[in-house]
XYZ file of C-alpha atoms in Angstrom:
527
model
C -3.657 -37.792 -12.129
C -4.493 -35.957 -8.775
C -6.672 -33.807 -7.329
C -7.640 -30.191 -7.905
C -6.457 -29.472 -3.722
C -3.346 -31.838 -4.369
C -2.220 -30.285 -7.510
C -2.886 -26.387 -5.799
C -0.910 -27.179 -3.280
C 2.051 -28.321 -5.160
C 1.688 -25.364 -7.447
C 2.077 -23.479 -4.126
C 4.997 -24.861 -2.774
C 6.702 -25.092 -6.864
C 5.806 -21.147 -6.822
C 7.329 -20.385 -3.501
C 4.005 -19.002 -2.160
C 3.738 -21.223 0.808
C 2.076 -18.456 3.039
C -1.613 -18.282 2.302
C -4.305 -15.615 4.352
C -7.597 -16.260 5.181
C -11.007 -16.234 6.907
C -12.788 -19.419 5.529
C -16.586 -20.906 5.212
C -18.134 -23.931 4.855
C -17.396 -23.683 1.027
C -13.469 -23.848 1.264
C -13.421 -26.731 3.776
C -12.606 -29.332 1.257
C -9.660 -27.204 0.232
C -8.333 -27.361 4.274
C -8.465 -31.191 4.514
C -5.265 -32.453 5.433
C -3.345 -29.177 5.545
C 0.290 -29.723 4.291
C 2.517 -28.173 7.333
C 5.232 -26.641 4.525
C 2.290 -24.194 3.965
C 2.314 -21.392 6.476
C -1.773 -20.561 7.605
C -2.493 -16.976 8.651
C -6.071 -17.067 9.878
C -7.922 -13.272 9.933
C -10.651 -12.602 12.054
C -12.130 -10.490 9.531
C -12.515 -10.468 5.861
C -11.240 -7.280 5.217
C -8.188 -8.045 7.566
C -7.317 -10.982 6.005
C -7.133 -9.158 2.027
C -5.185 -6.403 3.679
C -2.359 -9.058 5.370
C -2.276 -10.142 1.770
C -2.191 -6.970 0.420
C 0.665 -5.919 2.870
C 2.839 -9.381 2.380
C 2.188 -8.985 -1.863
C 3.649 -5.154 -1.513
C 7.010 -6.011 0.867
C 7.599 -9.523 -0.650
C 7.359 -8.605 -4.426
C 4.088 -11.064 -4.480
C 2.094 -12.826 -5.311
C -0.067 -13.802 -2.371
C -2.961 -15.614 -1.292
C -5.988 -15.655 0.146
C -9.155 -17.579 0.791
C -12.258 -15.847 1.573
C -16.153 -17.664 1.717
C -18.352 -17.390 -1.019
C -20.369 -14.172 -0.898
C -20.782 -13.085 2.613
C -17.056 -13.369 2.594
C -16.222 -11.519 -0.233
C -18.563 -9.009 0.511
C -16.775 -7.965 3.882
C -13.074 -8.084 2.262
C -14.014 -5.880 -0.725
C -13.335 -2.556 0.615
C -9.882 -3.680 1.191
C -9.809 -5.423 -2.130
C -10.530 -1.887 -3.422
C -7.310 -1.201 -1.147
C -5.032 -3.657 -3.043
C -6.458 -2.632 -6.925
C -5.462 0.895 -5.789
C -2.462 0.164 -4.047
C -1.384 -2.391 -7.836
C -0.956 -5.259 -5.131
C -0.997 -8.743 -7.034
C -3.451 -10.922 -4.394
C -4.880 -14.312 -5.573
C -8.065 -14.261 -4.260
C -9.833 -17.999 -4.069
C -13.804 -18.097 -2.524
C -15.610 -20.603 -2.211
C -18.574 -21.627 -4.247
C -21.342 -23.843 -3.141
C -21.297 -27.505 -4.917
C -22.296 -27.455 -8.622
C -24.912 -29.807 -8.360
C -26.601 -27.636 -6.120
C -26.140 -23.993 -7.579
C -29.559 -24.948 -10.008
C -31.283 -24.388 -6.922
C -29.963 -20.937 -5.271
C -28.564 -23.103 -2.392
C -27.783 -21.802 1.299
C -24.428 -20.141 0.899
C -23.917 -19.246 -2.890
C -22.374 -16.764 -4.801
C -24.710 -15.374 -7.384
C -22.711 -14.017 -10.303
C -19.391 -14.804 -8.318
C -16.993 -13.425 -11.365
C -19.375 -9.921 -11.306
C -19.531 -9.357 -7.296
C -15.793 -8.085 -7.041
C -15.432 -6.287 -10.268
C -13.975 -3.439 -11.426
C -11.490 -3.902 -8.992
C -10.045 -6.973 -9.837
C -8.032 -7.323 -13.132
C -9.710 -10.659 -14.227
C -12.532 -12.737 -12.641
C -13.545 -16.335 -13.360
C -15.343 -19.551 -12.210
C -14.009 -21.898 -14.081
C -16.590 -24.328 -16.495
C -14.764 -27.600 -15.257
C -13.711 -28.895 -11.849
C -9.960 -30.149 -13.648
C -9.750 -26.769 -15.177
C -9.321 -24.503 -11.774
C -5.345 -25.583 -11.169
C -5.319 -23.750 -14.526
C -7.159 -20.607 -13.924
C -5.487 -20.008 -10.348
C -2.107 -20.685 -12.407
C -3.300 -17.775 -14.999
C -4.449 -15.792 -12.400
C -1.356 -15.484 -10.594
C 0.505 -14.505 -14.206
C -2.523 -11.856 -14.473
C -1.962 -10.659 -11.212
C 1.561 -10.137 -11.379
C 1.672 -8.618 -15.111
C 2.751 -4.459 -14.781
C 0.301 -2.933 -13.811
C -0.002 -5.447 -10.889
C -3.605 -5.830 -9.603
C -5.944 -8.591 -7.651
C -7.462 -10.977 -9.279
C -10.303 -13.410 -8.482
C -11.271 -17.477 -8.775
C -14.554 -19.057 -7.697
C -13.749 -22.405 -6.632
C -17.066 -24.750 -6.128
C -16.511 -27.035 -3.108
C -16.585 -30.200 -4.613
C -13.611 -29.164 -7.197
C -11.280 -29.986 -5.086
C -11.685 -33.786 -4.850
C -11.642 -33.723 -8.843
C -9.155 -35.439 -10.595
C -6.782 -33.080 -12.778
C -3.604 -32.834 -15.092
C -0.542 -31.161 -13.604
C 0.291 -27.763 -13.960
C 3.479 -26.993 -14.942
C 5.610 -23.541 -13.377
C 5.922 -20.968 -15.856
C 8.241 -17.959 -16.166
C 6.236 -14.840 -17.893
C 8.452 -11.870 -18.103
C 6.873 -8.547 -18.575
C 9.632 -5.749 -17.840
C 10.092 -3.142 -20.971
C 11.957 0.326 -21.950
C 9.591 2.809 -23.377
C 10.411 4.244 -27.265
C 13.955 4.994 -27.642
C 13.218 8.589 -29.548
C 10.666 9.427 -26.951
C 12.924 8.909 -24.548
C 16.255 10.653 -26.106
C 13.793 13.416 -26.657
C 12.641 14.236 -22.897
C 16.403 13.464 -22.289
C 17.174 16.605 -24.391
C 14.282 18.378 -22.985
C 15.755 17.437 -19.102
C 19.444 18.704 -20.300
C 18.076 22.012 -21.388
C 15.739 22.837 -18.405
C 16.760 25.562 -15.917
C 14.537 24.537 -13.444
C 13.720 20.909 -13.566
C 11.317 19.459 -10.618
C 10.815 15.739 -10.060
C 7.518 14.303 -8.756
C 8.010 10.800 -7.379
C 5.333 8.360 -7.665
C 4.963 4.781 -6.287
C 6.035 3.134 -8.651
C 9.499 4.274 -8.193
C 9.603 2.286 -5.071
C 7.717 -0.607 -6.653
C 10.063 -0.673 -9.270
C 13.390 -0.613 -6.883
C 14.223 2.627 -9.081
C 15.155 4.742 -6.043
C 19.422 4.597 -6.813
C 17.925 6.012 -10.444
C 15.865 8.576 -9.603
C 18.611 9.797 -6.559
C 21.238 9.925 -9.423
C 18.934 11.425 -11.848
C 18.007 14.332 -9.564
C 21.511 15.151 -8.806
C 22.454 14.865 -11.984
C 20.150 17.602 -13.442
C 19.859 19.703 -10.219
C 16.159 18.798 -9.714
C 13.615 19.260 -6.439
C 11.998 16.677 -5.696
C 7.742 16.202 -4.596
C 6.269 13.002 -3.664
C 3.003 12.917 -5.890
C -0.172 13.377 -3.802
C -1.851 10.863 -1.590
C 0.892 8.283 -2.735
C 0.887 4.824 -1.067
C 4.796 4.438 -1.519
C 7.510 6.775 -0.643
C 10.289 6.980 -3.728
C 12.569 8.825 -2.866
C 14.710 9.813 0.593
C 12.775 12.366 2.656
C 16.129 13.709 4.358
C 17.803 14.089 0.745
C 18.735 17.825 0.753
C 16.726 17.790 -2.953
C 13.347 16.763 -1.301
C 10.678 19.322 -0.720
C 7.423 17.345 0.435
C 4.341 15.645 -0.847
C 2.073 17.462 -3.369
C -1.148 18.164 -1.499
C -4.330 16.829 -3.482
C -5.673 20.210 -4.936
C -4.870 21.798 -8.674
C -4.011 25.031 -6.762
C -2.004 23.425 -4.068
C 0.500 21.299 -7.318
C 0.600 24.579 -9.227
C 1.668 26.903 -5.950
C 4.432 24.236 -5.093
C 5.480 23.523 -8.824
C 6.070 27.583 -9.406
C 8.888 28.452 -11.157
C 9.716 25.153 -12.653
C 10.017 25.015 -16.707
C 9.761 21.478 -16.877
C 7.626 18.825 -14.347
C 8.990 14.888 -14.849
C 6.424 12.682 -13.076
C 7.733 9.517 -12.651
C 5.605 6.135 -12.032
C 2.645 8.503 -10.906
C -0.872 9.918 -11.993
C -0.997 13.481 -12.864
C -2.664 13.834 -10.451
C -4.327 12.345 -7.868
C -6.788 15.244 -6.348
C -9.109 15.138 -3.427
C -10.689 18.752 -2.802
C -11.815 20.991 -5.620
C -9.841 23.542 -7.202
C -9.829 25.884 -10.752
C -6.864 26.123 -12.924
C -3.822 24.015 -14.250
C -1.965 22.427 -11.789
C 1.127 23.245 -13.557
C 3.020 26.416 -13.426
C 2.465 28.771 -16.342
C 5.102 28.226 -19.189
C 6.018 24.974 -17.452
C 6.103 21.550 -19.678
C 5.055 18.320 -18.585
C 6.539 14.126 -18.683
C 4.841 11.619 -17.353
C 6.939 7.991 -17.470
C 4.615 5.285 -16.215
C 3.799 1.579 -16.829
C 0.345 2.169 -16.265
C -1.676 2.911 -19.913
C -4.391 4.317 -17.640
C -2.633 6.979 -15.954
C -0.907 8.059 -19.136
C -4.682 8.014 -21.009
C -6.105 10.228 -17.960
C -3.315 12.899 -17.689
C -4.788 16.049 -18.215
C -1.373 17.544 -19.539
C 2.070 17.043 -20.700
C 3.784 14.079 -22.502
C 3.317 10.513 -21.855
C 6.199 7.881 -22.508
C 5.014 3.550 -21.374
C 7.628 2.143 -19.612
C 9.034 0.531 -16.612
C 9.940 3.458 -14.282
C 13.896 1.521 -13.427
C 14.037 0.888 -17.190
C 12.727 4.392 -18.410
C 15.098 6.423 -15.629
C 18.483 4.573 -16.471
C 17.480 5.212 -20.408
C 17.333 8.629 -19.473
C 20.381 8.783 -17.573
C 22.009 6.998 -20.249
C 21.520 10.556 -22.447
C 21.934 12.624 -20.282
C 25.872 15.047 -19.851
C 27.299 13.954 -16.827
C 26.499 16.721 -14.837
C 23.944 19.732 -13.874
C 26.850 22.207 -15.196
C 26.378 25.542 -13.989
C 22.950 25.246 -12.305
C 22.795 26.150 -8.313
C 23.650 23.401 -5.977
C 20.103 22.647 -4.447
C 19.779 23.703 -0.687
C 17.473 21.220 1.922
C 15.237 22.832 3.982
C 14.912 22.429 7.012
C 11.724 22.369 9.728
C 11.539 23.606 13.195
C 11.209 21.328 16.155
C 7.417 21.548 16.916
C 7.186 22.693 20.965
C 5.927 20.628 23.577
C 2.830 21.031 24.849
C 0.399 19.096 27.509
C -0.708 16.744 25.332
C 2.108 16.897 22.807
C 0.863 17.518 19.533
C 1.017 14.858 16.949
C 3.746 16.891 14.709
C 5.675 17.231 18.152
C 5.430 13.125 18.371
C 6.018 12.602 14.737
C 9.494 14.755 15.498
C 10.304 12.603 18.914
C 10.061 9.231 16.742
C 11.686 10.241 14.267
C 14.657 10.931 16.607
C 14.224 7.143 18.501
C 13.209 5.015 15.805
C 16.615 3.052 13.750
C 16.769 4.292 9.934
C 16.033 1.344 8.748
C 12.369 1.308 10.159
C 9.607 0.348 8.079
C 6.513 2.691 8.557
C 2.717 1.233 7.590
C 1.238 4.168 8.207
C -2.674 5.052 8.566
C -3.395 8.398 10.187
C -4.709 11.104 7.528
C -4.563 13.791 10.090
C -1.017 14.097 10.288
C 0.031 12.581 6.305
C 1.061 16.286 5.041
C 3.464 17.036 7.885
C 4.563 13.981 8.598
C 7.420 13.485 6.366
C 9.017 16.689 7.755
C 9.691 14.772 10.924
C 9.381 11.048 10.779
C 11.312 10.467 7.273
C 11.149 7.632 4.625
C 15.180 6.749 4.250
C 15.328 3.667 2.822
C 13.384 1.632 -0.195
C 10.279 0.037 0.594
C 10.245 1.687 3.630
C 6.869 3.478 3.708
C 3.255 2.074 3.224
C -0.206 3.016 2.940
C -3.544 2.599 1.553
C -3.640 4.318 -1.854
C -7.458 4.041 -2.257
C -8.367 6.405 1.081
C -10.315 3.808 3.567
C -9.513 3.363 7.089
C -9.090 -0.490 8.376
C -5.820 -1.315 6.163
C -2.740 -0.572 8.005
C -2.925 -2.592 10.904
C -3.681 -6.238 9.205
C -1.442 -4.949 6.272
C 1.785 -4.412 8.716
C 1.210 -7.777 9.733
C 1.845 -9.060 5.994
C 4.750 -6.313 5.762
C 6.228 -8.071 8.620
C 5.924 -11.667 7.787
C 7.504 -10.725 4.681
C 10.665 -8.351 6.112
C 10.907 -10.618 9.944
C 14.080 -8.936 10.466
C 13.411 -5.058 9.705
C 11.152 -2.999 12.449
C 7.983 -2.609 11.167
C 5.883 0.249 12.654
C 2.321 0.619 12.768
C 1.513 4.212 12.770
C -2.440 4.569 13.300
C -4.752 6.991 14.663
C -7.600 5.752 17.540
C -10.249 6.340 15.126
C -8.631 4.356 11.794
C -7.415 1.427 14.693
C -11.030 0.324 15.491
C -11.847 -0.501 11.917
C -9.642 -3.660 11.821
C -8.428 -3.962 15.857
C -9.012 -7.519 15.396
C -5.958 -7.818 13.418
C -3.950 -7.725 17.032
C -5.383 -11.503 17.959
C -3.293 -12.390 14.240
C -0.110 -10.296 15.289
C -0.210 -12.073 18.685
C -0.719 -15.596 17.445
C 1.990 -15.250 14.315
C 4.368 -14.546 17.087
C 5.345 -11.396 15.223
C 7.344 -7.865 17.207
C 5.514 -5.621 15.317
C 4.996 -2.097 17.192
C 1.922 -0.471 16.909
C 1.843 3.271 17.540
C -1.574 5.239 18.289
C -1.352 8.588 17.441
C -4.765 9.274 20.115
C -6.504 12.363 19.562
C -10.047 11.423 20.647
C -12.143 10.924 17.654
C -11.541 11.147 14.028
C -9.848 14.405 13.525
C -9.091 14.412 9.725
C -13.078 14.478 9.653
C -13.294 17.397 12.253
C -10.430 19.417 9.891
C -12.523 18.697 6.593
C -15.798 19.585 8.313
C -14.403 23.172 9.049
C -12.229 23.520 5.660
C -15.746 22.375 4.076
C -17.867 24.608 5.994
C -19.571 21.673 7.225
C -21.035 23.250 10.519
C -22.236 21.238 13.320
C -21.939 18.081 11.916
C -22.812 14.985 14.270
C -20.278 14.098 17.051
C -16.617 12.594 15.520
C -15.427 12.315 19.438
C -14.332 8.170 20.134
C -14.650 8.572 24.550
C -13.975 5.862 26.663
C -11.557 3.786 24.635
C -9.178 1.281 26.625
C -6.355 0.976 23.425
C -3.724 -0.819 26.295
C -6.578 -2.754 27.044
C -7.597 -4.124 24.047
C -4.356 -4.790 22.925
C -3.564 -7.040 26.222
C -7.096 -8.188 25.658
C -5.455 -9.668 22.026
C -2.739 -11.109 23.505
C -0.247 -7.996 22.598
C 1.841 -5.966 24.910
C -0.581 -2.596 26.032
C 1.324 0.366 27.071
C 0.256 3.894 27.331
C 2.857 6.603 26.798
C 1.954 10.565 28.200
C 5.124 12.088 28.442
C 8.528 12.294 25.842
C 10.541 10.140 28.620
C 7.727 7.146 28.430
C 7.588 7.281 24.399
C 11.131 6.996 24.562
C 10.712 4.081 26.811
C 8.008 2.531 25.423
C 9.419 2.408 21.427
C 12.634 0.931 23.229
C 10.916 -1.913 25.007
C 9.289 -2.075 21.914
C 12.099 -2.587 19.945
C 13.484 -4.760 22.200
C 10.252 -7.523 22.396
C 9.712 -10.922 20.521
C 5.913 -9.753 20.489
C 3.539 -7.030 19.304
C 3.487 -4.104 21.227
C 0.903 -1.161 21.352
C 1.927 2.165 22.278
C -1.397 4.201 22.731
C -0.018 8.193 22.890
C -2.709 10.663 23.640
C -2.303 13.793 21.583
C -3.456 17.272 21.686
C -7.049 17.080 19.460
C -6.125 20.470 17.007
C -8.389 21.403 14.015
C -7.082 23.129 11.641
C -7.152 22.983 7.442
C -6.250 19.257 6.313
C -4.535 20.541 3.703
C-alpha cells in the first residue's frame, strides 16, 4: 500500500509525463510535499497561462499533459483557456484542488461547489471521485479519456486530504484507439476522386494532428487537386509554398463558395464544414459541386450542413484512399502556384510588409505560435507553414493563448525555433507568461506585430458598421520594457536592417527574446 500523492507520482514518471503546469492553492499543497526532482515543475503566474503551457506542450508533444489549478477561484481564471484546449482537441489532465471532505458539509473557505459541473461542456469527462483510494484511478481513466480521438481536456477534483490516503497501485495501460473508416465508403469517394475534373482539397487540423501531411501531399498530386486550409484552423496541414496551395478559406458561406468555384467535387479532410464567423446567405459550395468530409470527429460529421461523411482517422482514411486510387492525375492540367507581390515599404512598415521580411530571415524549420487576428488571412502568403507541426493557434478565438502556449511548444520541441507571433493588444492578456519563459531558461522569440491598439476590432467595427465605437487605441506601452522587466531580452526593431538584426540575435540567444515592431495601424475589411 501507498499513498494517493506516492502512487500519482509513480503513475507520472511510469507514463512518461514527468512535466506537470501549474498555479496552485492551499488545496493542492499536500500534493507538493516532498516534490520528487525527476518531475519537471512549470509554475504559471496565471491560471489561464498555466492551461495554455499545457495546452501548447499536449499539442507539440503528442500529450498528455498536466496541470494543477486551485479549487474554484482557480479554475475559474483558467477556463477561458480550457475552452482554448476543448477547441483546439488538446488532451490536458486537469487536477484542482478540493477543500478536505470532512469539511465540505459546511461550505468551507475555499471550496468548489459542484466541482465536476463548473468546467463543463468543455471538458470530455468530469469527476470527484467518492473515495480518497479511488483518485489514482480516475486520474489514470482520465488520461485514457483525454487522449481517446477526438482528444479533449478532462477534469479531477482532488480533496486535500486524499493524498495522504492509503491506495492500491495502478497499473500502466496501453488503450489503442486508431481506425479506417468503411471500406465501401471509402472505395466509393475513391471512385468519385478518380472521376472528378476539378477536385479541391480543404485541409483541416487534423491532418497535422494526425502526421497525415506525406498523405495528403501525395494525394493532391496524385489527383491534380488545389488545396484550402479550412477556416479559422488552429493547425496548418499542408505546405503553404506547395505550388497546389491556394490559402485559407475565410469564415463566411459566400467567401468558401467564391473560392471553391468551379470545383465538381470538395474533399474536406479532418475539418468542420465549416467553421464561419460573419453572416452570409447561400451554400458555401459551388453549384453542381459534391461534397466528402473524412473526420474522426462524430460531431463534425453530425453538424455538416452538406456532402458525405465517412469516420475515420484522417492518416488511415487518406492512405485507404490512395490505396484506390490510378497512379496518376492522367490528362488533367499540371496545377500552377501563385504567387504574391512583395508588399512595399512604408514608414511604419505594414504588418504584410513584416510578415514578407520574416519570412525571408526566419530558418524553414521554424515553428510559428501565432496570435494576431489582424494579419491571419494574409499571412500565409508571406510567412509560410513548411513543415508538420509547424503552425499553432487558438482554435476557439480568445486572445491570451499564444504566448504561455509557445512556452509548452517549446519545452516540448527544445531544439526547433519556436516563434511567438503576437499583436500588442493579444500580448497583454497573458504578458505574465514572460517571468515562466525567463525562469524555464527557454530561447523562445517573441515577435510583436505593434499597431497601437486592437486592430482586428477597429476592421470589424467598420466591416460591421459599428460607428464610433469606444476607443481600441493601447498608448503608452513599454513592450522592451516589460519584457526586461520579466527577465527576457527587450528589443525594439523600426527599420528592415534592425528586424533583421534583432531575429538573428534572437536566434542566436540561450534566452527569450522580445522583438516589439511598430507597424503601420491600417483598417480595412478583416476578411
Amino acid at each position: 500500500m501507498t499513498t494517493v500523492r506516492d502512487q500519482i507520482r509513480k503513475f507520472l514518471r511510469d507514463t512518461g509525463d514527468s512535466v506537470v503546469f501549474g498555479n496552485p492553492g492551499s488545496t493542492e499543497l499536500p500534493f507538493f510535499a516532498e516534490w520528487p526532482g525527476e518531475l519537471r515543475w512549470v509554475m504559471a503566474l496565471q491560471e489561464a497561462s498555466a492551461v495554455a503551457m499545457a495546452d501548447g506542450f499536449a499539442q507539440a508533444s503528442g500529450g498528455p499533459a498536466y496541470v494543477t489549478l486551485h479549487s474554484a477561484a482557480g479554475l475559474g481564471n483558467g477556463l477561458c483557456a480550457v475552452y482554448s484546449a476543448a477547441r483546439n482537441f488538446s488532451p490536458v489532465v486537469i487536477l484542482a484542488g478540493q477543500q478536505a471532505r470532512e469539511l465540505l458539509p459546511f461550505d468551507p473557505y475555499l471550496f468548489a461547489q459542484q466541482p465536476t459541473e463548473f468546467p463543463q461542456p468543455y471538458v470530455k469527462w468530469a469527476i470527484e471521485p467518492a473515495r480518497a483510494q479511488d483518485v489514482p484511478l480516475a486520474i489514470d481513466r482520465a488520461r485514457h479519456i483525454a487522449m481517446q480521438r477526438p482528444a479533449g481536456p478532462v477534469f479531477v477534483s482532488v480533496p486535500m486530504d486524499d493524498w495522504d490516503a492509503a491506495t492500491e497501485p495502478v497499473s500502466v495501460r496501453h488503450v489503442g484507439d486508431r481506425f479506417t473508416g468503411d471500406t465501401d465508403e471509402l472505395a466509393a469517394a475513391a471512385a468519385k476522386l478518380a472521376a472528378a475534373q476539378r477536385p479541391v482539397l480543404v485541409v483541416g487540423p487534423e491532418v497535422d494532428r494526425d502526421d497525415a501531411w506525406d498523405q495528403t501531399i501525395e494525394l493532391a498530386e496524385r489527383i491534380g487537386a488545389t488545396v484550402w486550409i479550412s477556416p479559422h484552423a488552429n493547425r496548418i496541414g499542408f505546405p503553404e509554398n506547395h505550388r497546389a496551395f491556394r490559402g485559407q478559406l475565410i469564415p463566411a458561406r459566400d467567401k468558401v463558395r467564391a473560392a471553391l468555384d468551379g470545383a465538381d467535387l470538395v474533399l474536406v479532410l479532418g475539418a468542420p464544414v465549416f467553421t464561419y464567423h460573419i453572416v452570409a446567405q447561400g451554400s458555401p459550395l459551388p453549384e453542381g459541386a459534391e461534397l466528402i468530409q473524412l473526420s474522426e470527429d462524430p460531431a463534425a460529421l453530425a453538424r455538416a450542413e452538406t456532402g458525405t461523411g465517412i469516420r475515420t482517422c484522417v492518416r488511415e482514411g487518406v492512405t485507404a484512399l490512395l490505396d484506390r486510387l490510378p497512379p496518376a492525375a492522367g490528362d488533367r492540367p499540371r496545377v500552377e502556384p501563385i504567387t504574391h507581390e512583395q508588399p512595399p515599404l512604408t514608414e511604419p512598415p505594414t504588418g504584410e510588409y513584416v510578415l514578407h521580411l520574416l519570412g525571408d530571415i526566419l530558418p524553414p524549420d521554424t515553428i510559428l505560435v501565432e496570435e494576431t487576428p489582424t494579419f491571419r488571412e494574409v499571412r500565409n502568403r508571406h510567412l509560410q507553414v513548411r513543415r508538420p507541426h509547424g503552425y499553432y493557434n487558438t482554435g476557439a478565438g480568445g486572445l491570451g493563448w499564444a504566448l504561455p502556449a509557445s512556452i509548452g511548444i517549446k519545452l516540448a520541441e527544445p531544439n526547433a525555433p519556436v516563434v511567438c507571433l503576437i499583436g500588442d493588444g493579444a500580448m497583454q492578456y497573458s504578458i505574465q507568461a514572460l517571468w515562466t519563459a525567463a525562469q524555464s531558461g527557454i530561447a523562445l522569440i517573441v515577435i510583436v506585430l505593434d499597431n497601437g491598439g486592437y486592430g482586428a476590432m477597429k476592421d470589424l467595427a467598420a466591416q460591421l458598421g459599428a460607428t464610433h465605437p469606444p476607443s481600441f487605441d493601447l498608448p503608452g506601452l513599454d513592450l522592451p520594457g516589460l519584457a526586461r522587466s520579466y527577465g527576457c531580452v527587450g528589443i525594439r526593431a523600426t527599420t528592415p536592417e534592425q528586424i533583421r538584426q534583432a531575429v538573428s540575435q534572437a536566434l542566436a540567444a540561450q534566452t527569450t527574446t522580445v522583438i516589439d515592431v511598430p507597424v503601420a495601424a491600417v483598417t480595412a475589411n478583416l476578411y
